[in-house]
Short mmCIF file of C-alpha atoms in Angstrom, two decimals:
data_model
loop_
_atom_site.label_atom_id
_atom_site.label_comp_id
_atom_site.label_asym_id
_atom_site.label_seq_id
_atom_site.Cartn_x
_atom_site.Cartn_y
_atom_site.Cartn_z
CA MET A 1 88.49 6.41 -29.77
CA ALA A 2 87.96 3.91 -26.96
CA LEU A 3 89.77 0.57 -27.16
CA ASN A 4 88.45 -2.91 -26.45
CA ILE A 5 90.78 -5.25 -24.59
CA LEU A 6 90.41 -9.03 -24.19
CA ILE A 7 92.14 -10.67 -21.21
CA VAL A 8 92.51 -14.46 -21.39
CA ASP A 9 93.67 -16.32 -18.27
CA ASP A 10 92.15 -19.16 -16.24
CA SER A 11 92.94 -17.30 -12.99
CA PRO A 12 90.25 -14.72 -12.12
CA VAL A 13 92.68 -12.81 -9.89
CA MET A 14 95.31 -12.70 -12.63
CA ARG A 15 92.67 -11.17 -14.92
CA VAL A 16 92.11 -8.48 -12.28
CA PHE A 17 95.87 -7.84 -12.08
CA LEU A 18 96.19 -7.57 -15.87
CA ARG A 19 93.28 -5.17 -16.07
CA LYS A 20 94.96 -2.93 -13.46
CA VAL A 21 98.16 -2.98 -15.51
CA VAL A 22 96.33 -1.91 -18.67
CA GLN A 23 94.74 0.91 -16.65
CA LEU A 24 98.27 2.15 -15.83
CA THR A 25 98.62 3.16 -19.48
CA GLY A 26 95.82 5.72 -19.10
CA LEU A 27 94.47 4.57 -22.47
CA PRO A 28 90.76 5.13 -23.07
CA VAL A 29 89.29 1.64 -22.74
CA GLY A 30 85.72 1.19 -23.86
CA GLU A 31 85.33 -2.42 -22.85
CA TYR A 32 87.32 -5.07 -21.00
CA CYS A 33 86.31 -8.61 -21.93
CA GLU A 34 87.56 -11.70 -20.15
CA ALA A 35 87.87 -15.36 -20.97
CA ALA A 36 89.17 -18.30 -18.94
CA ASP A 37 90.53 -20.31 -21.87
CA GLY A 38 91.29 -20.14 -25.59
CA GLU A 39 87.92 -21.52 -26.66
CA ALA A 40 85.97 -18.91 -24.68
CA ALA A 41 88.31 -16.23 -26.04
CA LEU A 42 87.57 -17.26 -29.65
CA ASN A 43 83.85 -17.03 -28.89
CA VAL A 44 84.33 -13.47 -27.65
CA LEU A 45 86.35 -12.54 -30.72
CA HIS A 46 83.68 -13.89 -33.06
CA GLU A 47 81.14 -11.63 -31.34
CA ARG A 48 82.98 -8.34 -31.01
CA TRP A 49 86.11 -6.55 -32.20
CA MET A 50 89.08 -6.32 -29.85
CA ASP A 51 92.02 -3.94 -30.21
CA LEU A 52 94.37 -6.00 -28.07
CA VAL A 53 94.49 -9.49 -26.57
CA LEU A 54 96.51 -10.45 -23.50
CA THR A 55 96.71 -14.21 -23.11
CA ASP A 56 98.21 -16.83 -20.82
CA ILE A 57 99.53 -20.12 -22.23
CA ASN A 58 98.72 -22.79 -19.66
CA MET A 59 94.92 -22.96 -19.60
CA PRO A 60 92.42 -25.85 -19.65
CA HIS A 61 90.21 -26.77 -22.68
CA MET A 62 92.29 -24.78 -25.17
CA ASN A 63 95.71 -23.48 -24.20
CA GLY A 64 97.15 -20.14 -25.30
CA GLU A 65 99.36 -21.59 -28.01
CA GLU A 66 96.45 -23.33 -29.73
CA PHE A 67 94.38 -20.16 -29.33
CA VAL A 68 97.07 -18.09 -31.06
CA ARG A 69 97.34 -20.73 -33.80
CA ARG A 70 93.58 -20.45 -34.44
CA LEU A 71 93.80 -16.66 -34.57
CA GLU A 72 96.59 -16.85 -37.13
CA ARG A 73 94.47 -19.09 -39.37
CA ASP A 74 91.47 -16.76 -39.24
CA GLU A 75 91.61 -13.93 -41.79
CA MET A 76 89.30 -11.76 -39.70
CA LEU A 77 91.27 -12.18 -36.48
CA ARG A 78 94.91 -12.59 -37.45
CA ASP A 79 95.75 -8.88 -37.34
CA ILE A 80 94.59 -8.34 -33.77
CA PRO A 81 97.71 -7.67 -31.70
CA VAL A 82 98.41 -10.36 -29.08
CA ILE A 83 100.69 -10.16 -26.05
CA VAL A 84 101.42 -13.44 -24.29
CA VAL A 85 101.81 -13.27 -20.48
CA SER A 86 103.04 -16.63 -19.26
CA THR A 87 105.22 -18.53 -16.80
CA ASP A 88 106.91 -20.33 -19.72
CA SER A 89 109.62 -18.23 -21.32
CA SER A 90 111.57 -21.03 -23.01
CA ARG A 91 113.23 -19.98 -26.26
CA GLU A 92 111.44 -22.76 -28.11
CA ARG A 93 107.98 -21.59 -27.03
CA VAL A 94 108.69 -17.90 -27.60
CA ASP A 95 110.03 -18.59 -31.13
CA ARG A 96 106.97 -20.65 -32.03
CA LEU A 97 104.62 -17.95 -30.84
CA ILE A 98 106.48 -15.15 -32.59
CA LYS A 99 106.25 -17.18 -35.83
CA LEU A 100 102.49 -17.33 -35.22
CA GLY A 101 102.39 -13.53 -35.11
CA VAL A 102 102.43 -12.76 -31.38
CA ARG A 103 103.63 -9.16 -30.94
CA GLY A 104 104.86 -9.29 -27.37
CA TYR A 105 105.88 -11.84 -24.76
CA ILE A 106 106.02 -11.13 -21.03
CA SER A 107 107.29 -13.75 -18.64
CA LYS A 108 105.66 -14.15 -15.18
CA PRO A 109 106.64 -12.84 -12.70
CA PHE A 110 106.91 -9.33 -14.12
CA LEU A 111 106.92 -5.75 -12.90
CA PRO A 112 103.62 -4.02 -13.77
CA GLU A 113 105.45 -1.29 -15.67
CA THR A 114 107.10 -3.90 -17.93
CA LEU A 115 103.72 -4.99 -19.25
CA ARG A 116 102.45 -1.40 -19.26
CA ASP A 117 105.35 -0.38 -21.51
CA GLU A 118 104.77 -3.37 -23.80
CA VAL A 119 101.08 -2.49 -24.19
CA GLU A 120 101.97 1.12 -24.97
CA LYS A 121 104.63 0.06 -27.47
CA ILE A 122 102.33 -2.31 -29.32
CA LEU A 123 99.43 0.12 -29.44
CA GLY A 124 101.81 2.91 -30.46
CA VAL A 125 101.02 5.27 -27.58
CA ARG A 126 102.86 6.54 -24.53
CA HIS A 127 101.19 7.80 -21.37
CA VAL A 128 104.03 10.07 -20.17
CA MET B 1 120.78 -31.80 -10.74
CA SER B 2 121.56 -32.59 -7.08
CA GLU B 3 119.12 -32.07 -4.25
CA ARG B 4 121.34 -29.35 -2.82
CA VAL B 5 121.36 -27.44 -6.09
CA LEU B 6 117.60 -27.81 -6.45
CA LYS B 7 117.03 -26.56 -2.92
CA HIS B 8 119.07 -23.49 -3.76
CA LEU B 9 116.71 -22.67 -6.63
CA LEU B 10 113.75 -22.27 -4.32
CA ALA B 11 114.79 -19.04 -2.55
CA PRO B 12 115.62 -16.96 -5.66
CA ALA B 13 112.43 -18.14 -7.37
CA LEU B 14 110.36 -17.12 -4.35
CA ASP B 15 112.17 -13.77 -4.11
CA ASP B 16 111.43 -12.99 -7.76
CA VAL B 17 107.74 -13.82 -7.49
CA LEU B 18 107.16 -12.07 -4.16
CA GLU B 19 109.07 -8.90 -5.03
CA MET B 20 107.77 -8.35 -8.55
CA MET B 21 104.11 -9.19 -8.19
CA PHE B 22 103.33 -9.14 -4.50
CA PHE B 23 105.63 -6.23 -3.46
CA SER B 24 106.80 -8.37 -0.59
CA GLU B 25 109.81 -10.47 0.37
CA ALA B 26 110.98 -13.58 2.14
CA PHE B 27 113.12 -12.88 5.21
CA GLY B 28 115.15 -16.05 4.89
CA PRO B 29 114.80 -19.77 5.60
CA CYS B 30 113.22 -20.94 8.83
CA GLU B 31 112.44 -24.21 10.55
CA LEU B 32 109.69 -26.41 9.10
CA ASP B 33 106.69 -26.35 11.42
CA PRO B 34 104.68 -29.56 10.96
CA SER B 35 101.77 -28.23 13.02
CA ALA B 36 101.47 -24.97 11.07
CA ASP B 37 98.00 -24.33 9.74
CA GLY B 38 97.29 -22.52 6.54
CA LEU B 39 96.37 -22.76 2.88
CA GLU B 40 97.94 -25.30 0.55
CA ALA B 41 98.09 -25.40 -3.21
CA ASN B 42 99.84 -27.57 -5.75
CA VAL B 43 100.77 -27.30 -9.45
CA ALA B 44 101.92 -30.25 -11.56
CA PHE B 45 104.36 -29.69 -14.40
CA ALA B 46 105.53 -31.81 -17.33
CA GLY B 47 108.25 -31.38 -19.91
CA GLU B 48 111.97 -32.07 -19.93
CA THR B 49 111.45 -32.62 -16.19
CA SER B 50 108.15 -33.57 -14.55
CA GLY B 51 106.78 -33.31 -11.06
CA SER B 52 104.94 -30.76 -8.97
CA VAL B 53 105.45 -27.71 -6.80
CA GLY B 54 103.36 -27.08 -3.72
CA ILE B 55 103.14 -24.35 -1.14
CA ARG B 56 101.74 -24.15 2.35
CA ILE B 57 101.20 -20.60 3.58
CA SER B 58 99.96 -19.15 6.88
CA GLU B 59 96.46 -17.71 6.61
CA ALA B 60 97.53 -14.25 7.76
CA SER B 61 100.35 -14.22 5.21
CA ALA B 62 98.00 -15.36 2.46
CA ARG B 63 95.60 -12.52 3.27
CA CYS B 64 98.44 -9.99 3.30
CA LEU B 65 99.85 -11.17 -0.04
CA ALA B 66 96.39 -11.28 -1.62
CA ALA B 67 95.77 -7.68 -0.55
CA SER B 68 99.09 -6.61 -2.07
CA PHE B 69 98.47 -8.46 -5.35
CA LEU B 70 94.96 -7.11 -5.82
CA GLY B 71 95.69 -3.64 -4.45
CA GLU B 72 92.92 -3.98 -1.88
CA SER B 73 92.61 -3.66 1.89
CA GLU B 74 93.00 -6.96 3.75
CA ASN B 75 89.57 -6.76 5.34
CA ALA B 76 87.90 -6.21 1.94
CA LEU B 77 88.96 -9.63 0.65
CA THR B 78 86.82 -12.76 0.48
CA GLY B 79 88.00 -16.31 1.20
CA PRO B 80 87.71 -17.35 -2.48
CA GLN B 81 89.78 -14.36 -3.59
CA ILE B 82 92.55 -15.25 -1.14
CA ALA B 83 92.45 -18.87 -2.29
CA GLN B 84 92.69 -17.82 -5.95
CA VAL B 85 95.69 -15.63 -5.18
CA VAL B 86 97.40 -18.52 -3.37
CA CYS B 87 96.79 -20.65 -6.47
CA GLU B 88 98.26 -18.00 -8.74
CA LEU B 89 101.26 -17.59 -6.43
CA THR B 90 101.84 -21.35 -6.64
CA ASN B 91 101.46 -21.24 -10.42
CA MET B 92 104.04 -18.48 -10.83
CA LEU B 93 106.41 -20.04 -8.33
CA CYS B 94 106.20 -23.38 -10.15
CA GLY B 95 106.91 -21.71 -13.49
CA CYS B 96 109.83 -19.81 -12.01
CA ILE B 97 111.37 -22.90 -10.37
CA VAL B 98 110.95 -25.06 -13.49
CA SER B 99 112.43 -22.30 -15.69
CA LYS B 100 115.48 -22.16 -13.42
CA MET B 101 115.79 -25.98 -13.40
CA THR B 102 115.50 -26.31 -17.18
CA PRO B 103 116.25 -22.90 -18.69
CA HIS B 104 116.16 -24.12 -22.30
CA GLY B 105 113.33 -26.62 -22.04
CA CYS B 106 109.66 -26.17 -22.77
CA PHE B 107 107.12 -27.18 -20.10
CA ASN B 108 103.40 -27.30 -19.44
CA LEU B 109 101.72 -26.58 -16.14
CA ASP B 110 98.45 -28.05 -14.98
CA SER B 111 95.88 -25.76 -13.37
CA PRO B 112 96.70 -25.04 -9.74
CA GLU B 113 94.88 -27.18 -7.21
CA LEU B 114 93.86 -25.82 -3.84
CA LEU B 115 94.08 -28.59 -1.24
CA CYS B 116 91.02 -28.54 0.99
CA ARG B 117 92.32 -30.87 3.59
CA GLN B 118 95.51 -30.23 5.48
CA ARG B 119 97.92 -32.96 4.51
CA GLU B 120 100.17 -34.59 7.02
CA GLN B 121 103.68 -33.34 6.78
CA SER B 122 105.16 -35.21 3.86
CA LYS B 123 107.18 -38.25 4.81
CA ASP B 124 108.17 -38.59 1.20
CA THR B 125 111.94 -38.49 1.30
CA SER B 126 112.15 -37.51 -2.35
CA VAL B 127 110.54 -34.13 -1.67
CA ILE B 128 112.75 -31.07 -1.62
CA GLN B 129 111.33 -28.67 0.88
CA GLN B 130 112.17 -25.32 2.43
CA SER B 131 110.25 -23.01 4.74
CA PHE B 132 110.66 -19.26 4.60
CA ALA B 133 109.70 -16.50 7.01
CA ILE B 134 107.46 -13.98 5.26
CA GLU B 135 105.20 -11.15 6.44
CA HIS B 136 102.82 -12.38 9.16
CA GLY B 137 103.89 -16.03 8.97
CA THR B 138 105.65 -18.69 6.93
CA LEU B 139 105.59 -20.14 3.46
CA THR B 140 106.82 -23.68 2.79
CA VAL B 141 107.78 -24.60 -0.76
CA SER B 142 107.86 -28.27 -1.77
CA LEU B 143 109.27 -29.65 -4.99
CA TRP B 144 108.56 -33.23 -6.07
CA LEU B 145 110.26 -34.68 -9.10
CA SER B 146 108.92 -37.76 -10.85
CA ALA B 147 110.80 -41.00 -10.29
CA SER B 148 112.56 -41.07 -13.67
CA GLU B 149 114.50 -37.78 -12.88
CA MET C 1 114.08 29.90 -7.16
CA LYS C 2 112.31 29.59 -3.82
CA GLU C 3 113.35 26.45 -1.95
CA LEU C 4 110.77 24.49 0.02
CA VAL C 5 112.59 21.96 2.17
CA ILE C 6 110.83 18.69 2.94
CA GLY C 7 112.28 17.21 6.10
CA VAL C 8 112.60 13.59 7.16
CA GLY C 9 109.14 12.18 7.84
CA ASP C 10 107.54 15.20 6.24
CA GLY C 11 105.61 16.01 3.06
CA GLY C 12 104.17 18.93 1.11
CA VAL C 13 102.45 20.15 -2.02
CA SER C 14 102.90 23.40 -3.95
CA ARG C 15 101.44 25.28 -6.91
CA ASP C 16 104.07 28.02 -6.86
CA PRO C 17 105.78 27.86 -10.29
CA ASP C 18 108.86 29.58 -8.87
CA ALA C 19 109.37 27.05 -6.11
CA MET C 20 111.58 24.01 -5.84
CA LEU C 21 110.90 21.13 -3.45
CA ILE C 22 114.04 19.73 -1.89
CA THR C 23 114.79 16.89 0.43
CA TYR C 24 118.24 16.00 1.70
CA ALA C 25 120.18 12.90 2.62
CA LEU C 26 117.90 10.10 1.44
CA GLY C 27 119.54 6.97 2.80
CA SER C 28 117.18 4.08 3.34
CA CYS C 29 114.29 6.57 3.27
CA ILE C 30 112.29 7.13 0.09
CA ALA C 31 111.16 10.38 -1.50
CA LEU C 32 108.05 10.04 -3.62
CA MET C 33 107.39 12.99 -5.91
CA LEU C 34 104.44 13.74 -8.10
CA HIS C 35 103.62 16.34 -10.71
CA ASP C 36 100.44 17.21 -12.60
CA PRO C 37 101.67 19.01 -15.74
CA VAL C 38 98.25 20.53 -16.49
CA ALA C 39 97.31 21.79 -13.02
CA ARG C 40 101.00 22.56 -12.30
CA VAL C 41 100.83 20.91 -8.91
CA ALA C 42 103.90 19.26 -7.41
CA GLY C 43 104.30 17.29 -4.21
CA MET C 44 106.93 15.42 -2.31
CA VAL C 45 107.00 13.15 0.71
CA HIS C 46 110.08 11.79 2.51
CA TYR C 47 109.14 8.66 4.45
CA MET C 48 111.32 6.56 6.73
CA LEU C 49 109.61 3.24 7.32
CA PRO C 50 107.31 0.90 5.42
CA GLU C 51 104.44 0.33 7.81
CA SER C 52 102.68 2.51 10.34
CA PRO C 53 101.97 1.23 13.84
CA GLU C 54 98.46 0.06 14.65
CA SER C 55 97.83 2.99 16.95
CA GLN C 56 95.68 5.59 15.14
CA SER C 57 97.13 8.42 17.22
CA GLU C 58 100.65 7.54 16.14
CA GLN C 59 99.53 7.36 12.51
CA ASN C 60 97.85 10.75 12.77
CA ALA C 61 100.80 12.39 14.53
CA ARG C 62 103.33 11.66 11.76
CA PRO C 63 101.50 10.38 8.66
CA CYS C 64 104.49 11.11 6.39
CA LYS C 65 106.83 8.93 8.41
CA PHE C 66 105.42 5.67 7.06
CA ALA C 67 104.86 4.57 3.44
CA ASP C 68 101.33 3.27 3.97
CA THR C 69 100.13 6.60 5.39
CA ALA C 70 102.50 9.00 3.60
CA ILE C 71 101.50 8.00 0.10
CA PRO C 72 97.73 8.37 0.57
CA PHE C 73 98.44 11.66 2.37
CA LEU C 74 100.43 13.00 -0.58
CA LEU C 75 97.89 11.87 -3.17
CA ARG C 76 94.99 13.40 -1.23
CA ALA C 77 96.89 16.65 -0.75
CA ALA C 78 97.73 16.85 -4.46
CA VAL C 79 94.11 16.25 -5.46
CA ALA C 80 92.98 18.87 -2.93
CA HIS C 81 95.30 21.34 -4.70
CA GLY C 82 93.70 20.61 -8.06
CA ALA C 83 95.73 17.67 -9.39
CA ASP C 84 94.08 14.87 -11.34
CA LYS C 85 95.30 11.39 -10.34
CA ARG C 86 95.12 10.24 -13.97
CA ARG C 87 97.58 12.95 -15.07
CA LEU C 88 100.14 12.45 -12.32
CA VAL C 89 103.76 11.74 -13.22
CA LEU C 90 105.46 9.93 -10.33
CA PHE C 91 109.11 9.78 -9.37
CA ALA C 92 110.79 7.87 -6.57
CA ALA C 93 114.30 8.05 -5.15
CA GLY C 94 116.12 6.54 -2.19
CA GLY C 95 115.80 3.15 -0.53
CA ALA C 96 119.57 2.63 -0.27
CA GLN C 97 121.09 -0.09 1.88
CA MET C 98 123.09 1.73 4.49
CA MET C 99 126.28 0.30 5.95
CA SER C 100 124.84 0.78 9.42
CA ASP C 101 121.90 -1.52 8.64
CA ASN C 102 123.23 -4.92 9.70
CA SER C 103 119.86 -6.51 10.24
CA ILE C 104 118.31 -8.99 7.88
CA PHE C 105 115.48 -6.48 7.55
CA ASN C 106 117.03 -4.24 4.93
CA VAL C 107 115.01 -1.08 5.56
CA GLY C 108 115.84 0.44 2.18
CA LYS C 109 114.53 -2.58 0.33
CA ARG C 110 111.43 -2.78 2.53
CA ASN C 111 110.74 0.89 1.87
CA CYS C 112 110.98 0.27 -1.89
CA LEU C 113 108.56 -2.65 -1.72
CA ALA C 114 106.21 -0.60 0.49
CA LEU C 115 106.25 2.17 -2.14
CA ARG C 116 105.14 -0.22 -4.88
CA LYS C 117 102.50 -1.79 -2.66
CA ALA C 118 101.02 1.56 -1.61
CA LEU C 119 100.99 2.96 -5.16
CA TRP C 120 99.47 -0.23 -6.57
CA LYS C 121 96.53 0.20 -4.17
CA PHE C 122 95.79 3.43 -6.08
CA GLY C 123 96.41 1.78 -9.44
CA LEU C 124 99.70 3.60 -9.87
CA VAL C 125 103.37 2.84 -10.44
CA ALA C 126 106.27 5.29 -10.54
CA HIS C 127 107.22 6.55 -14.01
CA ALA C 128 110.86 6.92 -13.05
CA GLU C 129 112.87 5.55 -10.14
CA ASP C 130 116.37 5.87 -8.79
CA ILE C 131 116.29 3.43 -5.89
CA GLY C 132 118.44 0.91 -4.08
CA GLY C 133 122.22 0.85 -4.19
CA THR C 134 124.25 2.37 -1.38
CA VAL C 135 124.38 6.03 -2.38
CA VAL C 136 122.78 8.73 -0.24
CA ARG C 137 120.74 11.02 -2.47
CA THR C 138 119.52 14.61 -2.35
CA VAL C 139 116.50 15.34 -4.53
CA ARG C 140 115.16 18.54 -6.07
CA MET C 141 111.88 18.96 -7.95
CA GLU C 142 110.83 22.10 -9.85
CA VAL C 143 107.18 22.78 -9.12
CA GLY C 144 106.54 24.55 -12.42
CA SER C 145 108.17 22.10 -14.83
CA GLY C 146 108.06 18.88 -12.78
CA ARG C 147 111.72 18.20 -13.54
CA VAL C 148 113.64 16.20 -10.94
CA TRP C 149 117.38 16.19 -10.21
CA LEU C 150 119.36 13.97 -7.94
CA GLN C 151 122.71 14.65 -6.32
CA SER C 152 125.21 12.37 -4.62
CA PRO C 153 127.41 13.35 -1.65
CA ALA C 154 130.34 13.58 -4.09
CA GLY C 155 128.48 16.32 -5.95
CA LYS C 156 127.52 14.31 -9.02
CA ARG C 157 124.16 15.52 -10.43
CA TRP C 158 121.77 13.82 -12.80
CA GLU C 159 118.22 14.29 -13.99
CA LEU C 160 115.60 11.66 -13.30
CA SER C 161 113.35 11.48 -16.32
CA PRO C 162 110.61 9.04 -17.32
CA ARG C 163 112.20 8.78 -20.75
CA THR C 164 115.69 7.78 -19.64
CA GLN C 165 117.00 4.61 -18.06
CA CYS C 166 117.18 4.88 -14.28
CA ALA C 167 120.46 4.39 -12.43
CA THR C 168 119.14 1.23 -10.81
CA THR C 169 116.00 -0.57 -11.87
CA PRO C 170 114.68 -3.55 -9.95
CA ARG C 171 114.50 -5.83 -12.98
CA GLU C 172 117.82 -5.42 -14.75
CA GLU C 173 120.03 -4.89 -11.76
CA ASN C 174 118.85 -6.09 -8.42
CA PRO C 175 120.53 -3.62 -6.05
CA TRP C 176 120.07 -5.82 -2.97
CA ARG C 177 121.77 -9.03 -4.11
#
């Protein structure tokens, strides 16, 4: 069954990079959706189901931490797996996000295969 | 943290970012060239320490790095794409430098700002600056810390 | 098992299940290997330098000498032999820093970065790597099974597998610092 992936980052080129990394997994992706901030991402999630969300933290309008907090409070959305991909890897931030239910945390810069492996681990598949 | 120590954070941060996400490298420090043209971007940060990180990068180098990042040919890229990649490079470099400066502290980054007008070489003596030779040109990293630091 | 030797600056593809691709004495050079487990196609290229010169004739004369021409060459050859890019399992070995390389341009490291850059253009990364360090490596790949073994000059042998930790990985242990 094809998966739907939501990529949330205010940088259009970073969204391209993240999409290429997900493609490394070889997973059947039905739809890639994109959003430039947490608010736009919530709008997408209220319209269609996503199997995985990759999100940045530092974004305008609504940052990634607030976005994750809103997901956690929403019964319909809280079980969607979220991987944070961010420049901030402070213990404090990571702990807060894990408590909010984030399943994975990748610190920028990262090797593409690091995120690929994290996506595979969280979705319970392995390409090789 | 002394200026000397801070300056020594710049090279490893740049190495990490260039190698992992741009499949490229810095060849070592080089002389600052005040007349060098290129693209400039800046990212402000706030947290345990506040300030901003800026880069100035040769146009040919920016095009080369953008092609690497996006996995495209250099001549297939548009100006806006290259500019966006320079912004993302600055964003990641800022995050990397700030993480090294304050490894246990939380911080927030503003959105990267592409500078449309070439600034005069900074006469601000509080700036910590280093130029590096990279593929097809140079990249200058500047770190400003707010006055209370 | 039939041995097909890939020389320095050379590359090749095979569908012979009884064959083994071998390349010797990988110093700063890199061997990129690929295997399609369904089509049973295997290929190997042994390149020396990261970037080809601008001259088209020089690129055409020795495409496998340079990362940016060798890798597309190998991928095209594999597909021409029936491989599917989406099924490919990729291995890389080499890129050592040699004692004789005193320049600031560490050729081994540049070759490793060129590998990643060229693969990324095709939306690929290696599934297993044994790169960097200072050891000269010899590499063998079984065409039928896709299994890869490395050997050091001292005779130590080990298998390179996508499911095991590599000897040196760029993230955990930077071999050039």
